[in-house]
Structures are given as structure tokens and as C-alpha cells.
Coordinates of N, CA, C and O in Angstrom, one line a residue:
X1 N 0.9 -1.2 0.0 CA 0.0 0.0 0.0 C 0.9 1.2 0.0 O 2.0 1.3 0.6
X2 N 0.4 2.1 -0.6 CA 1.0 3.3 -0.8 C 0.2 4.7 -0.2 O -0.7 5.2 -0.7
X3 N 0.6 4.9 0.4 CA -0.2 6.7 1.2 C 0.8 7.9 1.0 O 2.0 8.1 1.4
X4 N -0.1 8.8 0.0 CA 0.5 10.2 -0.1 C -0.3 11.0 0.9 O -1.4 10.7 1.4
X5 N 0.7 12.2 1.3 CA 0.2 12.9 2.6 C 0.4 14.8 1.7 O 1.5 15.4 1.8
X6 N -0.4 15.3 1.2 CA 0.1 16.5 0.9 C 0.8 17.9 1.8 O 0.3 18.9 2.3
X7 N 2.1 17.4 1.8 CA 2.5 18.4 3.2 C 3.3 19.7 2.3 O 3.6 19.9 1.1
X8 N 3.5 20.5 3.7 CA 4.8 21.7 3.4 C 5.9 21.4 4.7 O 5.7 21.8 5.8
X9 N 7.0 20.7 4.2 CA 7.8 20.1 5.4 C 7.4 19.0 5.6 O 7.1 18.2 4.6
X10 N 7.3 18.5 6.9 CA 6.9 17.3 7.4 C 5.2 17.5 7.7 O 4.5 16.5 7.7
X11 N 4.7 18.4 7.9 CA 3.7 18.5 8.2 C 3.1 18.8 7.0 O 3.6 19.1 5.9
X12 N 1.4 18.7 7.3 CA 0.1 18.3 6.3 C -0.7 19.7 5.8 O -1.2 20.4 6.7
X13 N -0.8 20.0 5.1 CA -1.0 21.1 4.3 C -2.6 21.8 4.1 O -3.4 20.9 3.6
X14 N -3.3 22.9 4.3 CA -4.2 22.7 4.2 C -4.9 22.9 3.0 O -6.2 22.9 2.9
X15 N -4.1 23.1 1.9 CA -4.8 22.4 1.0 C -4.0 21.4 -0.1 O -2.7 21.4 -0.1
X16 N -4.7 20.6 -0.9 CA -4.1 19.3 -1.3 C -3.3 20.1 -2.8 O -2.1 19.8 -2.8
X17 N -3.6 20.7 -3.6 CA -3.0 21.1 -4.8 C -2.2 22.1 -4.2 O -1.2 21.4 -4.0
X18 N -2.0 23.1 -3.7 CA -1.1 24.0 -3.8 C 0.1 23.8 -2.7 O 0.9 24.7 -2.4
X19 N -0.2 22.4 -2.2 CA 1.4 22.2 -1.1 C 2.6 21.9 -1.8 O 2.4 21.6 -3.0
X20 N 3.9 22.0 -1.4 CA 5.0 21.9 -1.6 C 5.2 20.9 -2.3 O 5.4 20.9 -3.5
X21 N 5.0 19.8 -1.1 CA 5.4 18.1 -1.8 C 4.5 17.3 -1.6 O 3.4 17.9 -1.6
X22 N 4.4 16.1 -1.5 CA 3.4 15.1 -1.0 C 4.6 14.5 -0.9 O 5.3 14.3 -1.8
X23 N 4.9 14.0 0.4 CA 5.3 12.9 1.2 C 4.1 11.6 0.7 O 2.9 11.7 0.6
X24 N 5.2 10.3 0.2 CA 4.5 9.1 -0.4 C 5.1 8.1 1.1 O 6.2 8.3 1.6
X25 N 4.4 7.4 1.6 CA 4.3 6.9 2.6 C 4.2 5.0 2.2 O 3.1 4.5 2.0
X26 N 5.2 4.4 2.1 CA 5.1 2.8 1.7 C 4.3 1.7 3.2 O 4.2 1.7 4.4
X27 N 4.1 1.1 2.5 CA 3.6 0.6 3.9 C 3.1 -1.0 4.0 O 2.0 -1.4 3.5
X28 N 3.6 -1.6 4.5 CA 3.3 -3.7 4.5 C 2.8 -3.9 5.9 O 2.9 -3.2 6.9
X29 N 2.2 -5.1 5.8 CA 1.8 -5.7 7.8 C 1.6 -4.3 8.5 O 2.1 -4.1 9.5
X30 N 0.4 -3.2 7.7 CA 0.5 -2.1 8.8 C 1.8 -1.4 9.5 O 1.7 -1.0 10.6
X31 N 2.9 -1.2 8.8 CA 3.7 -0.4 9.4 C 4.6 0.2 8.1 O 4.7 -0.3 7.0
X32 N 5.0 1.4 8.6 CA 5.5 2.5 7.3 C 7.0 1.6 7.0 O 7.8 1.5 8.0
X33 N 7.4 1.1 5.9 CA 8.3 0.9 5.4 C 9.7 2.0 4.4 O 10.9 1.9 4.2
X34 N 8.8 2.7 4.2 CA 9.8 3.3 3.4 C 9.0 5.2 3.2 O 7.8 5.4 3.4
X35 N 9.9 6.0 2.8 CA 8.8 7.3 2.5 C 9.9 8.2 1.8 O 11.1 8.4 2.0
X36 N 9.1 8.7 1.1 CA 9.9 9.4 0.0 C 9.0 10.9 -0.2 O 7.8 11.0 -0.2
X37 N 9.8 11.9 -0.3 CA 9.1 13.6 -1.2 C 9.4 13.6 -2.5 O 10.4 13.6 -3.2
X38 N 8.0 13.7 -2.6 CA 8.1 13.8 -4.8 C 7.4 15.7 -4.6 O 6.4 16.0 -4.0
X39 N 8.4 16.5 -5.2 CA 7.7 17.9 -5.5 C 6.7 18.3 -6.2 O 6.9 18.2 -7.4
X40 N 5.5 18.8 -5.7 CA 4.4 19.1 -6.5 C 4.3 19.4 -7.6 O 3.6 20.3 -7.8
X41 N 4.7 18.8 -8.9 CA 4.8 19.2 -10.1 C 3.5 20.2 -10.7 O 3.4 20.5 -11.9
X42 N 2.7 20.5 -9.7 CA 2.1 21.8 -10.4 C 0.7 21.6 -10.1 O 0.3 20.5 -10.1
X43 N 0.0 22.5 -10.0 CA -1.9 22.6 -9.4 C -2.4 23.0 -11.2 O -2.2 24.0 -11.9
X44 N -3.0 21.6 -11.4 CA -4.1 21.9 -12.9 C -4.9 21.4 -12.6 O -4.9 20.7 -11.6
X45 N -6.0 21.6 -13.2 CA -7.6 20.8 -12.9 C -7.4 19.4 -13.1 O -6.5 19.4 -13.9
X46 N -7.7 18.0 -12.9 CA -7.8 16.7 -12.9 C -6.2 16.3 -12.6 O -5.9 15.1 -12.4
X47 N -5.0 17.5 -12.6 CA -3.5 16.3 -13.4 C -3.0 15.9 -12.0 O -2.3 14.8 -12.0
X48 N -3.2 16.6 -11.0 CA -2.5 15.6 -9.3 C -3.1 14.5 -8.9 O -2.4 13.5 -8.6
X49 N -4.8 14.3 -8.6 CA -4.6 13.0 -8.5 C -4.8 12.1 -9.5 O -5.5 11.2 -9.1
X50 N -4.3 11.9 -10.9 CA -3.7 11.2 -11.9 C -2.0 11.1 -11.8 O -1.4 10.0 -11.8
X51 N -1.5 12.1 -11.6 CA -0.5 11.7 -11.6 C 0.1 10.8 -9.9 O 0.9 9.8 -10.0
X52 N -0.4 11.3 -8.6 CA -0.6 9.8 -7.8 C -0.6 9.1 -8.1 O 0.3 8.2 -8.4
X53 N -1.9 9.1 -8.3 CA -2.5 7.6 -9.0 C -1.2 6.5 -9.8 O -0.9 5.3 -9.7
X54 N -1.0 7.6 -10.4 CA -0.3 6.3 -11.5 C 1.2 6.3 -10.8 O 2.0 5.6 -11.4
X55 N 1.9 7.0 -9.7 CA 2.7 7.0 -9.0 C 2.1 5.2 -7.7 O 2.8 4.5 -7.0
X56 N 1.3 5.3 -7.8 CA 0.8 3.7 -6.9 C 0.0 4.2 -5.8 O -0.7 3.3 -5.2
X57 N -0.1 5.8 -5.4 CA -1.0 5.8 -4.3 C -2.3 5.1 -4.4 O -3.1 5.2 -5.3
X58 N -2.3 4.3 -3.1 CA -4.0 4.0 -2.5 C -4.7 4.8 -1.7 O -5.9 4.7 -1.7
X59 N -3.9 6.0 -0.6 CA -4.9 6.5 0.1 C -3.8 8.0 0.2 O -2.6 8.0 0.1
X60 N -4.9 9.1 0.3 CA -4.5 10.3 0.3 C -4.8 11.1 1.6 O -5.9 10.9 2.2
X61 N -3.8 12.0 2.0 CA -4.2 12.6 3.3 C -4.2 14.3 3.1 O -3.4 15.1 2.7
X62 N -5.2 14.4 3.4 CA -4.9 16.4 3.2 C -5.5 16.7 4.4 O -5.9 15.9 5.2
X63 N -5.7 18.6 4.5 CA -6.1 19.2 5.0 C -7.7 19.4 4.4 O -8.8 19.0 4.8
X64 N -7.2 20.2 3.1 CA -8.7 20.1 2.1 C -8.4 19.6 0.9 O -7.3 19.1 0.5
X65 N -9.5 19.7 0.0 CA -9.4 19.1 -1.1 C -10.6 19.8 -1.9 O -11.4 20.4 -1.1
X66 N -10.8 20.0 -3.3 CA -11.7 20.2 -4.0 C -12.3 19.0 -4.5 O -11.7 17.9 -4.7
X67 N -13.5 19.3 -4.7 CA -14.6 18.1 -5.0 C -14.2 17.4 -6.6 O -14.5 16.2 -6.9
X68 N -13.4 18.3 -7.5 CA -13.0 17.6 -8.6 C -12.4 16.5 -8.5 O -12.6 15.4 -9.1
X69 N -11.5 16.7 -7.6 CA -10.0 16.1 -7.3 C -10.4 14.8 -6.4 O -10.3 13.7 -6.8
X70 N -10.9 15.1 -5.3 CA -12.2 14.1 -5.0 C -12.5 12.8 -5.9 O -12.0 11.7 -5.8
X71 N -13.4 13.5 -6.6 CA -13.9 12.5 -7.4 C -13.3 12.1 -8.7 O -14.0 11.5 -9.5
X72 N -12.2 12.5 -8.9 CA -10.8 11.4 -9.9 C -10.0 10.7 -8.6 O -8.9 10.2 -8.9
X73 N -10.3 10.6 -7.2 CA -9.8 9.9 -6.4 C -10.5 8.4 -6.7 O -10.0 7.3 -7.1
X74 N -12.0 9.0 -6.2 CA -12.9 8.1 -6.1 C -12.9 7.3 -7.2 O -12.9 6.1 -7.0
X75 N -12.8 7.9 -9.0 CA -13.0 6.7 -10.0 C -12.1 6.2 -10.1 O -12.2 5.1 -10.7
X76 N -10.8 6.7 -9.5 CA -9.5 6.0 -9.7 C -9.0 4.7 -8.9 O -8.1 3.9 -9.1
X77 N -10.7 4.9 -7.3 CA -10.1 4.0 -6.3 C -9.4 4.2 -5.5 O -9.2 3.2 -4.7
X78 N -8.8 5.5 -5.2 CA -8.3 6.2 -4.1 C -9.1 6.7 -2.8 O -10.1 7.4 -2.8
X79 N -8.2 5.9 -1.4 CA -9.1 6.7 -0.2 C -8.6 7.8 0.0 O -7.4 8.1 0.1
X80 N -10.3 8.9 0.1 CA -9.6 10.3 0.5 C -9.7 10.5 2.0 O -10.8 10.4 2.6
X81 N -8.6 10.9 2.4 CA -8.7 11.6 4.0 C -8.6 12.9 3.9 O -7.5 13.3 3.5
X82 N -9.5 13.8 4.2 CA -9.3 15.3 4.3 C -9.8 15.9 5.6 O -10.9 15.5 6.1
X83 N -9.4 16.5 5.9 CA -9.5 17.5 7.3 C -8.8 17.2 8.6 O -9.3 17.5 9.7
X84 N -7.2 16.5 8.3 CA -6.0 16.4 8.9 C -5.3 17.3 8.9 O -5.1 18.2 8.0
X85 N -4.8 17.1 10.2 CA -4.0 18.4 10.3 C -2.4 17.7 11.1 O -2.3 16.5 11.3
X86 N -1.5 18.5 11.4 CA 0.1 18.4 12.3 C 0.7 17.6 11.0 O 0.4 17.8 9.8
X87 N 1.5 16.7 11.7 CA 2.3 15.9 11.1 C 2.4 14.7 10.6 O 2.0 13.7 11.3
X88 N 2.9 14.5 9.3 CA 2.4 13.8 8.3 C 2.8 12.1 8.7 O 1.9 11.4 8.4
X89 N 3.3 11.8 9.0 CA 4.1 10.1 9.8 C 2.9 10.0 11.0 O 2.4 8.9 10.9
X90 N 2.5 10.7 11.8 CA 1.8 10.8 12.6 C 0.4 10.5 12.3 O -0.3 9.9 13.1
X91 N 0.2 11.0 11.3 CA -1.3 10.9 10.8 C -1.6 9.9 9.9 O -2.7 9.5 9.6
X92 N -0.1 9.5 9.3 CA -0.2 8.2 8.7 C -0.3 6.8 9.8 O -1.0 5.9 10.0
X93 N 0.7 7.2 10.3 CA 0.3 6.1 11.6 C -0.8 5.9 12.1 O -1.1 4.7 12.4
X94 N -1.9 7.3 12.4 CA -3.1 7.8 13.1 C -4.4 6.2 11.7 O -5.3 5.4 11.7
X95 N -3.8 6.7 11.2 CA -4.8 6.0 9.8 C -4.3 4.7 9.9 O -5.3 4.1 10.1
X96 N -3.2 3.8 10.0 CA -3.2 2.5 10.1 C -3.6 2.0 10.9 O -4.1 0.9 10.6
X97 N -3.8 2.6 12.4 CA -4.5 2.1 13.5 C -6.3 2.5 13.4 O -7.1 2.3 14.3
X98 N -6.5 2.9 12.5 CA -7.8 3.2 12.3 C -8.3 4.6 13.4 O -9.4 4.8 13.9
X99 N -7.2 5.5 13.5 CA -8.0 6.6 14.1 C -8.0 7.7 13.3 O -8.5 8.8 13.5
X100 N -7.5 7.5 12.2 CA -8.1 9.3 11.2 C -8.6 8.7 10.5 O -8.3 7.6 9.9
X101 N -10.2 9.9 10.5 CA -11.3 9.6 9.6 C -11.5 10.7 8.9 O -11.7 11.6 9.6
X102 N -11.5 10.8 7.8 CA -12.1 12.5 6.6 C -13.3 13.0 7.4 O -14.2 12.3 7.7
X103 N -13.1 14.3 7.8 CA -14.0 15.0 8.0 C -15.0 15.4 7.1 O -16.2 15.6 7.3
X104 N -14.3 15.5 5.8 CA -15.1 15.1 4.5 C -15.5 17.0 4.1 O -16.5 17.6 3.8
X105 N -14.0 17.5 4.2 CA -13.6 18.7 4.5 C -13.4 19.3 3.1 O -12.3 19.8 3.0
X106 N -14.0 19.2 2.2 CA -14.1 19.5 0.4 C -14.1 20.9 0.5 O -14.6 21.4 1.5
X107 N -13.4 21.9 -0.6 CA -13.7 22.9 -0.6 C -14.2 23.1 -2.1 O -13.5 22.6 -3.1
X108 N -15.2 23.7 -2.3 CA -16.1 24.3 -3.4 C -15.8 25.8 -4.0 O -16.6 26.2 -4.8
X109 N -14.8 26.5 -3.6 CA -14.6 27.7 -4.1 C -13.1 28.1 -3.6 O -12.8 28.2 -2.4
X110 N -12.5 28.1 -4.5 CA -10.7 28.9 -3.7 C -11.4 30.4 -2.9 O -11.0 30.7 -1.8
X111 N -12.0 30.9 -3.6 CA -12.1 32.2 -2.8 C -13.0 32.2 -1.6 O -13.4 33.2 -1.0
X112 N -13.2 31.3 -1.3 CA -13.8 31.3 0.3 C -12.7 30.1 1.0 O -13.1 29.1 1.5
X113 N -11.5 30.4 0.8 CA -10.7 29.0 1.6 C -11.1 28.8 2.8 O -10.6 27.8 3.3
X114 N -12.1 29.6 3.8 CA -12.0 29.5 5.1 C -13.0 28.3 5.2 O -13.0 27.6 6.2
X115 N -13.8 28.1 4.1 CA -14.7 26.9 4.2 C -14.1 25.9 3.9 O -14.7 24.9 3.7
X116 N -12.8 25.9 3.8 CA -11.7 24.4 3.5 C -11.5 23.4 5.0 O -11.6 22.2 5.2
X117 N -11.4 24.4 5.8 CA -11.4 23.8 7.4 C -10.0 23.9 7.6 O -9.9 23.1 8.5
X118 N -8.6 24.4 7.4 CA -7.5 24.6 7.4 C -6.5 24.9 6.5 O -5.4 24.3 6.4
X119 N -6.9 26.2 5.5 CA -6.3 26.4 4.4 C -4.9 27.3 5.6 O -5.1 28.0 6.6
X120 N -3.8 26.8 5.2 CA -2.7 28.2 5.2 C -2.1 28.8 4.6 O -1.5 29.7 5.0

């Protein structure tokens, strides 16, 4: 299994296109194996979670997310986590043990980011 975590640093970003990196998170028998920063190659309409995707992620962790991006998760088969916050190892760990759940923290308009639930 593979989990991307969209951060700036080690920590989780609040929103999913315009962070730094996404920390890619490897993972067997429930425990993080391996983790790598691939740099945001750029915020377009549909092209980040495609390009995941075909990088192997299974589950995504953000702060927010737009409902597009969303839903090329969903047809692609991707789980989305959104409305995480701190640090990214933390909250991946938080998710193997079954304690982070998506608040289901979508944002519908860049210009109202405050309805994102943790835009910075």
C-alpha cells in the first residue's frame, strides 16, 4: 500500500494542490516501510490525482481538497482523508490504526478557503 500525505515540510498542508510536496508513505503488515518527497509538479484541474494515481498511491491525506480532485480519487479508487492536520508520519500512523477519519472537508470555491477547514 502506498499513502500520499500532501505536506509543506513534514507537516500536512491545508490544502491538497497547492502544497509543496506530498510525502509518499510505503507501507506492509501495517507499518510505514519506506517514505519518499516527490515535488508538486504543479496545481491543474484533474492532473494531481492522476498523476498519484499512477505513481501507486492508495490513500491520500490532506487538510482540504476540492470536490474535482475528489472525485478522480474516487473513479481511480483512491481513499480520500481530508480535514487532517500536524504531522504527516503521525497521521499516517493515526490512519493505520484506524484513528483518522475524513471529515469530508471538500472545498467548493478557492475564494472562500476559510470553508476548506484549514487552508494556510
Amino acid at each position: 500500500m502506498k499513502i500520499a500525505v500532501a505536506s509543506n515540510g513534514k507537516d500536512i498542508f491545508g490544502h491538497f494542490g497547492h502544497c509543496e510536496t506530498f510525502l509518499l508513505f510505503d507501507v506492509e503488515n501495517g507499518k510505514i516501510t519506506g517514505e519518499q518527497s516527490v515535488p508538486n509538479p504543479g496545481h491543474k484541474p484533474g492532473f494531481l490525482p492522476n498523476f498519484l494515481t499512477d505513481q501507486g498511491v492508495n490513500v491520500i491525506i490532506a487538510g482540504g481538497m476540492g470536490g474535482g480532485a475528489v472525485d478522480i480519487f474516487n473513479e481511480r479508487g483512491v481513499e480520500v482523508v481530508v480535514g487532517a492536520e500536524g504531522d504527516a508520519c503521525q497521521a499516517v500512523e493515526a490512519y493505520l490504526c484506524g484513528e483518522l477519519k475524513s471529515t469530508g472537508s471538500v472545498c467548493h470555491d478557492h475564494a472562500f478557503e476559510s470553508e476548506c477547514g484549514g487552508h494556510k
